[in-house]
mmCIF file of C-alpha atoms in Angstrom:
data_model
loop_
_atom_site.group_PDB
_atom_site.id
_atom_site.type_symbol
_atom_site.label_atom_id
_atom_site.label_comp_id
_atom_site.label_asym_id
_atom_site.label_seq_id
_atom_site.Cartn_x
_atom_site.Cartn_y
_atom_site.Cartn_z
ATOM 1 C CA UNK A 24 -7.800 40.736 -3.348
ATOM 2 C CA UNK A 25 -7.508 43.681 -5.780
ATOM 3 C CA UNK A 26 -4.776 45.324 -3.469
ATOM 4 C CA UNK A 27 -3.113 42.111 -2.673
ATOM 5 C CA UNK A 28 -3.513 39.748 -5.991
ATOM 6 C CA UNK A 29 -1.741 36.523 -6.179
ATOM 7 C CA UNK A 30 1.359 36.147 -8.190
ATOM 8 C CA UNK A 31 4.039 33.384 -8.624
ATOM 9 C CA UNK A 32 7.659 33.982 -8.404
ATOM 10 C CA UNK A 33 9.383 33.007 -12.073
ATOM 11 C CA UNK A 34 12.872 34.171 -11.648
ATOM 12 C CA UNK A 35 15.230 35.193 -9.218
ATOM 13 C CA UNK A 36 17.731 38.485 -10.275
ATOM 14 C CA UNK A 37 19.966 40.155 -8.159
ATOM 15 C CA UNK A 38 18.288 43.335 -8.015
ATOM 16 C CA UNK A 39 14.871 41.135 -7.039
ATOM 17 C CA UNK A 40 11.981 39.346 -7.955
ATOM 18 C CA UNK A 41 10.615 38.401 -11.376
ATOM 19 C CA UNK A 42 6.906 37.525 -10.536
ATOM 20 C CA UNK A 43 3.675 36.755 -13.046
ATOM 21 C CA UNK A 44 0.091 36.632 -11.975
ATOM 22 C CA UNK A 45 -3.476 37.546 -13.618
ATOM 23 C CA UNK A 46 -2.107 40.331 -16.307
ATOM 24 C CA UNK A 47 0.583 40.520 -13.919
ATOM 25 C CA UNK A 48 4.315 40.832 -14.731
ATOM 26 C CA UNK A 49 6.479 42.767 -12.233
ATOM 27 C CA UNK A 50 10.224 43.368 -11.030
ATOM 28 C CA UNK A 51 9.404 43.071 -7.222
ATOM 29 C CA UNK A 52 12.525 44.617 -4.968
ATOM 30 C CA UNK A 53 14.394 42.724 -2.561
ATOM 31 C CA UNK A 54 12.511 42.082 0.236
ATOM 32 C CA UNK A 55 10.241 39.228 0.544
ATOM 33 C CA UNK A 56 12.331 35.886 1.206
ATOM 34 C CA UNK A 57 11.108 33.590 -1.751
ATOM 35 C CA UNK A 58 12.640 31.746 -4.262
ATOM 36 C CA UNK A 59 11.304 30.680 -7.752
ATOM 37 C CA UNK A 60 7.713 28.842 -7.423
ATOM 38 C CA UNK A 61 6.750 30.534 -4.283
ATOM 39 C CA UNK A 62 3.788 32.227 -4.623
ATOM 40 C CA UNK A 63 3.162 35.341 -3.007
ATOM 41 C CA UNK A 64 0.353 38.085 -1.895
ATOM 42 C CA UNK A 65 1.416 41.399 -4.016
ATOM 43 C CA UNK A 66 1.241 44.559 -2.030
ATOM 44 C CA UNK A 67 0.786 46.970 -5.047
ATOM 45 C CA UNK A 68 1.967 50.248 -3.238
ATOM 46 C CA UNK A 69 4.966 48.539 -1.371
ATOM 47 C CA UNK A 70 5.839 45.374 -3.289
ATOM 48 C CA UNK A 71 8.909 44.728 -1.179
ATOM 49 C CA UNK A 72 6.390 44.136 1.361
ATOM 50 C CA UNK A 73 4.338 41.063 -0.576
ATOM 51 C CA UNK A 74 3.622 38.196 1.750
ATOM 52 C CA UNK A 75 5.059 35.017 1.104
ATOM 53 C CA UNK A 76 2.266 32.080 1.098
ATOM 54 C CA UNK A 77 3.028 28.792 2.956
ATOM 55 C CA UNK A 78 4.644 26.532 0.628
ATOM 56 C CA UNK A 79 3.332 22.870 0.465
ATOM 57 C CA UNK A 80 7.337 22.266 -0.737
ATOM 58 C CA UNK A 81 10.561 23.261 -0.430
ATOM 59 C CA UNK A 82 13.792 22.595 -2.163
ATOM 60 C CA UNK A 83 17.461 23.598 -0.544
ATOM 61 C CA UNK A 84 20.846 22.784 -0.467
ATOM 62 C CA UNK A 85 23.826 24.124 1.541
ATOM 63 C CA UNK A 86 24.547 27.534 -0.045
ATOM 64 C CA UNK A 87 27.873 26.372 -2.488
ATOM 65 C CA UNK A 88 31.362 27.897 -1.610
ATOM 66 C CA UNK A 89 32.558 28.570 1.526
ATOM 67 C CA UNK A 90 29.526 30.463 2.417
ATOM 68 C CA UNK A 91 27.529 29.311 5.929
ATOM 69 C CA UNK A 92 24.421 29.625 5.184
ATOM 70 C CA UNK A 93 20.918 28.176 2.580
ATOM 71 C CA UNK A 94 19.818 28.227 -0.798
ATOM 72 C CA UNK A 95 16.434 28.124 -1.475
ATOM 73 C CA UNK A 96 16.563 26.181 -5.169
ATOM 74 C CA UNK A 97 12.519 25.981 -5.652
ATOM 75 C CA UNK A 98 9.228 26.002 -3.949
ATOM 76 C CA UNK A 99 5.995 24.308 -4.393
ATOM 77 C CA UNK A 100 6.687 21.651 -6.759
ATOM 78 C CA UNK A 101 4.760 18.496 -7.561
ATOM 79 C CA UNK A 102 7.330 16.168 -9.202
ATOM 80 C CA UNK A 103 11.331 16.791 -9.501
ATOM 81 C CA UNK A 104 12.732 15.182 -12.667
ATOM 82 C CA UNK A 105 16.455 14.071 -12.062
ATOM 83 C CA UNK A 106 18.015 14.218 -15.643
ATOM 84 C CA UNK A 107 20.949 12.219 -16.076
ATOM 85 C CA UNK A 108 22.568 10.843 -20.038
ATOM 86 C CA UNK A 109 23.278 7.661 -20.824
ATOM 87 C CA UNK A 110 27.227 8.551 -21.256
ATOM 88 C CA UNK A 111 30.295 9.125 -18.391
ATOM 89 C CA UNK A 112 27.945 11.663 -16.887
ATOM 90 C CA UNK A 113 25.916 8.816 -15.225
ATOM 91 C CA UNK A 114 26.725 8.906 -11.594
ATOM 92 C CA UNK A 115 25.023 6.525 -8.882
ATOM 93 C CA UNK A 116 25.990 8.631 -5.949
ATOM 94 C CA UNK A 117 24.948 12.132 -7.242
ATOM 95 C CA UNK A 118 21.500 10.632 -8.232
ATOM 96 C CA UNK A 119 20.882 9.231 -4.494
ATOM 97 C CA UNK A 120 21.841 13.065 -3.443
ATOM 98 C CA UNK A 121 19.069 14.404 -5.789
ATOM 99 C CA UNK A 122 16.413 12.025 -4.200
ATOM 100 C CA UNK A 123 17.561 12.499 -0.980
ATOM 101 C CA UNK A 124 16.907 15.972 -1.329
ATOM 102 C CA UNK A 125 13.344 15.939 -3.007
ATOM 103 C CA UNK A 126 12.417 13.009 -0.061
ATOM 104 C CA UNK A 127 13.399 15.394 2.366
ATOM 105 C CA UNK A 128 11.198 18.519 0.851
ATOM 106 C CA UNK A 129 8.335 15.728 -0.375
ATOM 107 C CA UNK A 130 8.445 16.105 -3.685
ATOM 108 C CA UNK A 131 8.426 12.876 -5.632
ATOM 109 C CA UNK A 132 11.824 11.904 -7.611
ATOM 110 C CA UNK A 133 11.431 10.717 -11.092
ATOM 111 C CA UNK A 134 14.808 9.829 -12.922
ATOM 112 C CA UNK A 135 14.794 10.925 -16.542
ATOM 113 C CA UNK A 136 17.600 9.110 -18.880
ATOM 114 C CA UNK A 137 18.282 11.106 -21.739
ATOM 115 C CA UNK A 138 20.537 10.791 -24.844
ATOM 116 C CA UNK A 139 19.126 7.002 -25.476
ATOM 117 C CA UNK A 140 19.556 7.692 -28.916
ATOM 118 C CA UNK A 141 23.137 8.152 -28.506
ATOM 119 C CA UNK A 142 23.957 4.831 -26.345
ATOM 120 C CA UNK A 143 24.600 1.559 -27.620
ATOM 121 C CA UNK A 144 23.001 -0.133 -24.650
ATOM 122 C CA UNK A 145 20.578 2.152 -22.615
ATOM 123 C CA UNK A 146 19.129 -1.088 -21.233
ATOM 124 C CA UNK A 147 22.277 -0.870 -19.069
ATOM 125 C CA UNK A 148 21.848 2.432 -17.567
ATOM 126 C CA UNK A 149 18.100 2.011 -17.213
ATOM 127 C CA UNK A 150 18.981 -1.317 -14.969
ATOM 128 C CA UNK A 151 21.482 0.930 -12.868
ATOM 129 C CA UNK A 152 18.889 3.620 -12.349
ATOM 130 C CA UNK A 153 16.161 1.078 -11.185
ATOM 131 C CA UNK A 154 18.482 -0.351 -8.886
ATOM 132 C CA UNK A 155 18.743 3.270 -7.399
ATOM 133 C CA UNK A 156 15.330 3.149 -5.179
ATOM 134 C CA UNK A 157 12.582 1.237 -5.704
ATOM 135 C CA UNK A 158 10.327 4.645 -5.048
ATOM 136 C CA UNK A 159 11.830 6.159 -8.019
ATOM 137 C CA UNK A 160 10.238 5.488 -11.685
ATOM 138 C CA UNK A 161 13.010 5.685 -14.424
ATOM 139 C CA UNK A 162 12.041 7.003 -17.753
ATOM 140 C CA UNK A 163 14.610 6.299 -20.296
ATOM 141 C CA UNK A 164 14.097 8.902 -23.894
ATOM 142 C CA UNK A 165 15.480 10.462 -26.352
ATOM 143 C CA UNK A 166 14.618 14.769 -25.411
ATOM 144 C CA UNK A 167 14.931 15.759 -28.957
ATOM 145 C CA UNK A 168 12.153 13.583 -30.023
ATOM 146 C CA UNK A 169 8.196 13.639 -28.982
ATOM 147 C CA UNK A 170 8.945 10.904 -26.260
ATOM 148 C CA UNK A 171 9.358 14.136 -23.499
ATOM 149 C CA UNK A 172 5.659 14.743 -24.171
ATOM 150 C CA UNK A 173 4.079 11.349 -24.449
ATOM 151 C CA UNK A 174 6.480 9.976 -21.489
ATOM 152 C CA UNK A 175 6.196 12.651 -18.700
ATOM 153 C CA UNK A 176 2.674 13.217 -19.527
ATOM 154 C CA UNK A 177 1.365 11.596 -16.034
ATOM 155 C CA UNK A 178 3.370 13.781 -13.824
ATOM 156 C CA UNK A 179 2.572 17.222 -16.356
ATOM 157 C CA UNK A 180 -1.378 17.911 -15.915
ATOM 158 C CA UNK A 181 -3.104 21.121 -15.284
ATOM 159 C CA UNK A 182 -2.109 22.647 -12.003
ATOM 160 C CA UNK A 183 1.387 20.787 -11.366
ATOM 161 C CA UNK A 184 4.346 21.897 -11.073
ATOM 162 C CA UNK A 185 7.741 20.230 -12.323
ATOM 163 C CA UNK A 186 11.563 20.917 -12.135
ATOM 164 C CA UNK A 187 14.314 19.318 -13.976
ATOM 165 C CA UNK A 188 17.115 18.956 -12.074
ATOM 166 C CA UNK A 189 20.911 17.689 -12.963
ATOM 167 C CA UNK A 190 24.324 18.605 -14.648
ATOM 168 C CA UNK A 191 25.092 20.759 -17.338
ATOM 169 C CA UNK A 192 24.525 19.431 -20.907
ATOM 170 C CA UNK A 193 22.206 16.364 -19.875
ATOM 171 C CA UNK A 194 18.935 17.848 -21.749
ATOM 172 C CA UNK A 195 17.187 20.032 -19.263
ATOM 173 C CA UNK A 196 16.491 22.809 -21.585
ATOM 174 C CA UNK A 197 15.920 20.833 -23.989
ATOM 175 C CA UNK A 198 13.223 18.758 -22.338
ATOM 176 C CA UNK A 199 11.350 22.321 -21.396
ATOM 177 C CA UNK A 200 11.367 23.061 -24.946
ATOM 178 C CA UNK A 201 9.814 19.511 -25.602
ATOM 179 C CA UNK A 202 7.198 19.917 -23.150
ATOM 180 C CA UNK A 203 6.669 23.519 -24.337
ATOM 181 C CA UNK A 204 6.347 22.602 -28.048
ATOM 182 C CA UNK A 205 9.145 25.793 -28.478
ATOM 183 C CA UNK A 206 12.333 26.008 -29.312
ATOM 184 C CA UNK A 207 13.257 29.343 -27.514
ATOM 185 C CA UNK A 208 15.490 27.994 -24.349
ATOM 186 C CA UNK A 209 18.512 27.811 -25.800
ATOM 187 C CA UNK A 210 20.585 24.658 -25.691
ATOM 188 C CA UNK A 211 24.196 23.302 -26.522
ATOM 189 C CA UNK A 212 25.335 19.959 -27.048
ATOM 190 C CA UNK A 213 27.811 18.190 -24.783
ATOM 191 C CA UNK A 214 31.783 18.188 -25.251
ATOM 192 C CA UNK A 215 32.040 14.611 -27.179
ATOM 193 C CA UNK A 216 35.481 14.230 -25.687
ATOM 194 C CA UNK A 217 34.521 14.130 -21.931
ATOM 195 C CA UNK A 218 30.437 14.229 -22.353
ATOM 196 C CA UNK A 219 30.773 17.026 -20.116
ATOM 197 C CA UNK A 220 27.904 19.585 -20.420
ATOM 198 C CA UNK A 221 28.254 23.468 -20.982
ATOM 199 C CA UNK A 222 26.007 25.593 -18.952
ATOM 200 C CA UNK A 223 23.596 27.278 -21.172
ATOM 201 C CA UNK A 224 20.801 27.598 -18.546
ATOM 202 C CA UNK A 225 22.010 30.745 -16.288
ATOM 203 C CA UNK A 226 19.491 31.127 -13.822
ATOM 204 C CA UNK A 227 16.322 29.136 -12.755
ATOM 205 C CA UNK A 228 13.394 30.416 -14.331
ATOM 206 C CA UNK A 229 9.684 29.043 -14.439
ATOM 207 C CA UNK A 230 7.460 28.734 -17.651
ATOM 208 C CA UNK A 231 4.084 28.206 -18.028
ATOM 209 C CA UNK A 232 1.992 25.842 -20.492
ATOM 210 C CA UNK A 233 -0.417 25.683 -22.558
ATOM 211 C CA UNK A 234 -1.464 22.652 -20.869
ATOM 212 C CA UNK A 235 -1.900 24.708 -17.193
ATOM 213 C CA UNK A 236 1.682 23.231 -15.935
ATOM 214 C CA UNK A 237 4.517 24.873 -14.969
ATOM 215 C CA UNK A 238 7.906 23.999 -15.658
ATOM 216 C CA UNK A 239 11.209 24.773 -14.100
ATOM 217 C CA UNK A 240 14.618 24.826 -15.813
ATOM 218 C CA UNK A 241 17.836 25.374 -14.076
ATOM 219 C CA UNK A 242 21.449 25.430 -14.377
ATOM 220 C CA UNK A 243 23.586 22.461 -14.008
ATOM 221 C CA UNK A 244 24.433 21.774 -10.041
ATOM 222 C CA UNK A 245 28.341 21.188 -9.802
ATOM 223 C CA UNK A 246 27.951 20.719 -5.614
ATOM 224 C CA UNK A 247 25.270 19.827 -4.069
ATOM 225 C CA UNK A 248 25.353 19.490 -0.359
ATOM 226 C CA UNK A 249 22.643 18.579 2.307
ATOM 227 C CA UNK A 250 21.679 20.113 5.174
ATOM 228 C CA UNK A 251 18.639 19.230 7.233
ATOM 229 C CA UNK A 252 17.978 16.526 5.357
ATOM 230 C CA UNK A 253 18.569 13.611 7.636
ATOM 231 C CA UNK A 254 14.847 12.260 6.684
ATOM 232 C CA UNK A 255 15.617 12.161 3.375
ATOM 233 C CA UNK A 256 18.784 10.389 3.555
ATOM 234 C CA UNK A 257 17.135 8.045 5.676
ATOM 235 C CA UNK A 258 14.194 7.526 3.091
ATOM 236 C CA UNK A 259 16.778 6.831 0.383
ATOM 237 C CA UNK A 260 18.327 3.876 2.482
ATOM 238 C CA UNK A 261 15.908 2.719 4.273
ATOM 239 C CA UNK A 262 17.384 -0.539 4.773
ATOM 240 C CA UNK A 263 20.415 0.695 6.014
ATOM 241 C CA UNK A 264 18.293 3.213 8.209
ATOM 242 C CA UNK A 265 16.665 0.287 9.996
ATOM 243 C CA UNK A 266 19.274 -1.793 10.037
ATOM 244 C CA UNK A 267 21.295 0.885 12.206
ATOM 245 C CA UNK A 268 18.775 0.821 14.913
ATOM 246 C CA UNK A 269 19.573 -3.072 15.523
ATOM 247 C CA UNK A 270 23.429 -2.237 15.936
ATOM 248 C CA UNK A 271 24.092 -3.128 19.712
ATOM 249 C CA UNK A 272 25.448 0.933 20.321
ATOM 250 C CA UNK A 273 22.832 3.847 19.816
ATOM 251 C CA UNK A 274 25.888 5.722 18.447
ATOM 252 C CA UNK A 275 27.343 3.014 16.408
ATOM 253 C CA UNK A 276 29.216 4.139 13.488
ATOM 254 C CA UNK A 277 28.982 1.274 11.482
ATOM 255 C CA UNK A 278 32.927 1.236 10.626
ATOM 256 C CA UNK A 279 34.673 -0.863 13.681
ATOM 257 C CA UNK A 280 31.813 -1.116 16.433
ATOM 258 C CA UNK A 281 31.192 -4.617 18.135
ATOM 259 C CA UNK A 282 27.635 -5.828 17.409
ATOM 260 C CA UNK A 283 27.026 -3.737 14.254
ATOM 261 C CA UNK A 284 24.285 -4.906 12.092
ATOM 262 C CA UNK A 285 24.899 -3.268 9.411
ATOM 263 C CA UNK A 286 28.619 -4.554 8.943
ATOM 264 C CA UNK A 287 27.425 -7.873 9.378
ATOM 265 C CA UNK A 288 25.065 -7.215 6.699
ATOM 266 C CA UNK A 289 28.189 -6.640 4.582
ATOM 267 C CA UNK A 290 30.085 -9.582 5.892
ATOM 268 C CA UNK A 291 27.277 -11.550 4.556
ATOM 269 C CA UNK A 292 26.915 -10.093 1.269
ATOM 270 C CA UNK A 293 23.165 -8.681 1.650
ATOM 271 C CA UNK A 294 24.533 -4.995 1.766
ATOM 272 C CA UNK A 295 27.130 -3.604 -1.100
ATOM 273 C CA UNK A 296 30.071 -2.096 0.775
ATOM 274 C CA UNK A 297 30.368 1.123 -1.786
ATOM 275 C CA UNK A 298 26.244 1.574 -1.298
ATOM 276 C CA UNK A 299 27.129 1.599 2.467
ATOM 277 C CA UNK A 300 30.148 3.957 1.548
ATOM 278 C CA UNK A 301 28.161 6.657 0.095
ATOM 279 C CA UNK A 302 25.614 6.588 2.972
ATOM 280 C CA UNK A 303 27.568 6.945 5.728
ATOM 281 C CA UNK A 304 29.309 9.994 3.430
ATOM 282 C CA UNK A 305 25.684 11.507 3.572
ATOM 283 C CA UNK A 306 24.570 11.476 6.528
ATOM 284 C CA UNK A 307 27.905 12.475 7.865
ATOM 285 C CA UNK A 308 27.705 15.655 5.420
ATOM 286 C CA UNK A 309 24.387 16.479 6.508
ATOM 287 C CA UNK A 310 25.085 15.862 10.030
ATOM 288 C CA UNK A 311 28.156 18.384 9.533
ATOM 289 C CA UNK A 312 26.099 21.034 7.413
ATOM 290 C CA UNK A 313 23.181 20.902 10.110
ATOM 291 C CA UNK A 314 25.304 21.620 12.687
ATOM 292 C CA UNK A 315 26.913 24.188 11.028
ATOM 293 C CA UNK A 316 23.936 25.755 10.108
ATOM 294 C CA UNK A 317 22.671 25.646 13.556
ATOM 295 C CA UNK A 318 25.672 27.424 14.833
ATOM 296 C CA UNK A 319 25.195 30.270 12.404
ATOM 297 C CA UNK A 320 21.741 30.599 13.608
ATOM 298 C CA UNK A 321 22.523 30.832 16.981
ATOM 299 C CA UNK A 322 25.172 33.269 16.569
ATOM 300 C CA UNK A 323 22.711 35.296 14.134
ATOM 301 C CA UNK A 324 20.248 35.249 16.577
ATOM 302 C CA UNK A 325 22.494 36.420 19.685
ATOM 303 C CA UNK A 326 23.833 38.736 17.543
ATOM 304 C CA UNK A 327 20.506 40.406 16.660
ATOM 305 C CA UNK A 328 19.913 40.087 20.266
ATOM 306 C CA UNK A 329 22.627 42.168 21.480
ATOM 307 C CA UNK A 330 21.802 45.068 18.703
ATOM 308 C CA UNK A 331 17.858 45.362 19.905
ATOM 309 C CA UNK A 332 19.072 45.540 23.091
ATOM 310 C CA UNK A 333 21.327 48.223 22.169
ATOM 311 C CA UNK A 334 18.799 50.070 20.468
ATOM 312 C CA UNK A 335 16.618 49.945 23.090
ATOM 313 C CA UNK A 336 19.001 51.290 25.957
ATOM 314 C CA UNK A 337 19.980 54.348 23.154
ATOM 315 C CA UNK A 338 16.426 55.290 23.461
ATOM 316 C CA UNK A 339 16.619 55.546 27.079
#
C-alpha cells in the first residue's frame, strides 16, 4: 500500500485530476477514467496509470451540447441534495429528472427548499415538493442560517459523501459553506427581476468536513439529459410504470391505442395528464439517448477492432 496508497478525486481539470489522501495532495495527469468522488490506488511512479477502484454509485448524464457521449458527474455518493428555491426556480419536471438520475445511480435523493426567509408562503412549495415522490424526503430551510447544519445532519455523518445538485443561484455553495462552518466558497445573489442565478461555482469540487463527511459542491446544470436510466425513470413514476404493464399492447405508447390502461386512468382522473406528459417525455428522451449512445459505442468498438487488425497485419 506504500507504493499505491488510496486517494480520492476532489476536482477534475482539463489537464488532469486533483486527488487527496493521507498527507497527499496531488495533480494526476489524464489517464484514469475517473470523476469527482472516485477512489484511486495512486501509482507513485506513473500517476497516469493509477487504478480506479470499484464504485458503489455513479451519477452520469448525456454530455451537454451536440456531443454523443457520457459525462460523469460524481461517484460514490450516499446522498444527493436536490436544491431548489421557493421562487420561480421551482420546477417539478426538473426535480423529477434529478430524482430519476439519483434512483438510477442508487443514490438517496433529498429535496432541499431554500430561500424560505424570502417567501411569503413556503408551505405551498413544501406541499408541491412532497407531492413529487413519496419516497423522497423534503427539507425546507434558510441556507444562510444555522438550519443546514441541524436539518441536514442525519445525512451528513462521518464517512458519508453528499452532493448539492440544482440550478445556479439556489444556494448550493451557501449550503456547503454552512455545513463546513466556513465562508471560503464564493457565493452570489440571484437576480431579483427573474429569480435566475449566476454561475458562481465553475467546477465540481469535493470538500472534507471536520465531521468526517465529504461534501460535493456543483455548478448549476442548464441541461440534464437522461441516458441509461430506464430503471430510474420507472422508479420515479412507479404508478405509471405499473399501469403500463396492464395495457393491451406490449408496445403501447399511451397516446391513442385501444385498451390502454394509462389513458383509462387519465380519463377517470386517477392520473394527472400533465404528469403523464412529463413521464412520456422522459421515457422517450431516455430511450433515444440510450440508443444513440449504444450506436456510438458499437461504432467505436468496430473502429477499434479495425485499427487493431491493421496494426497486426502491419507487424507481419
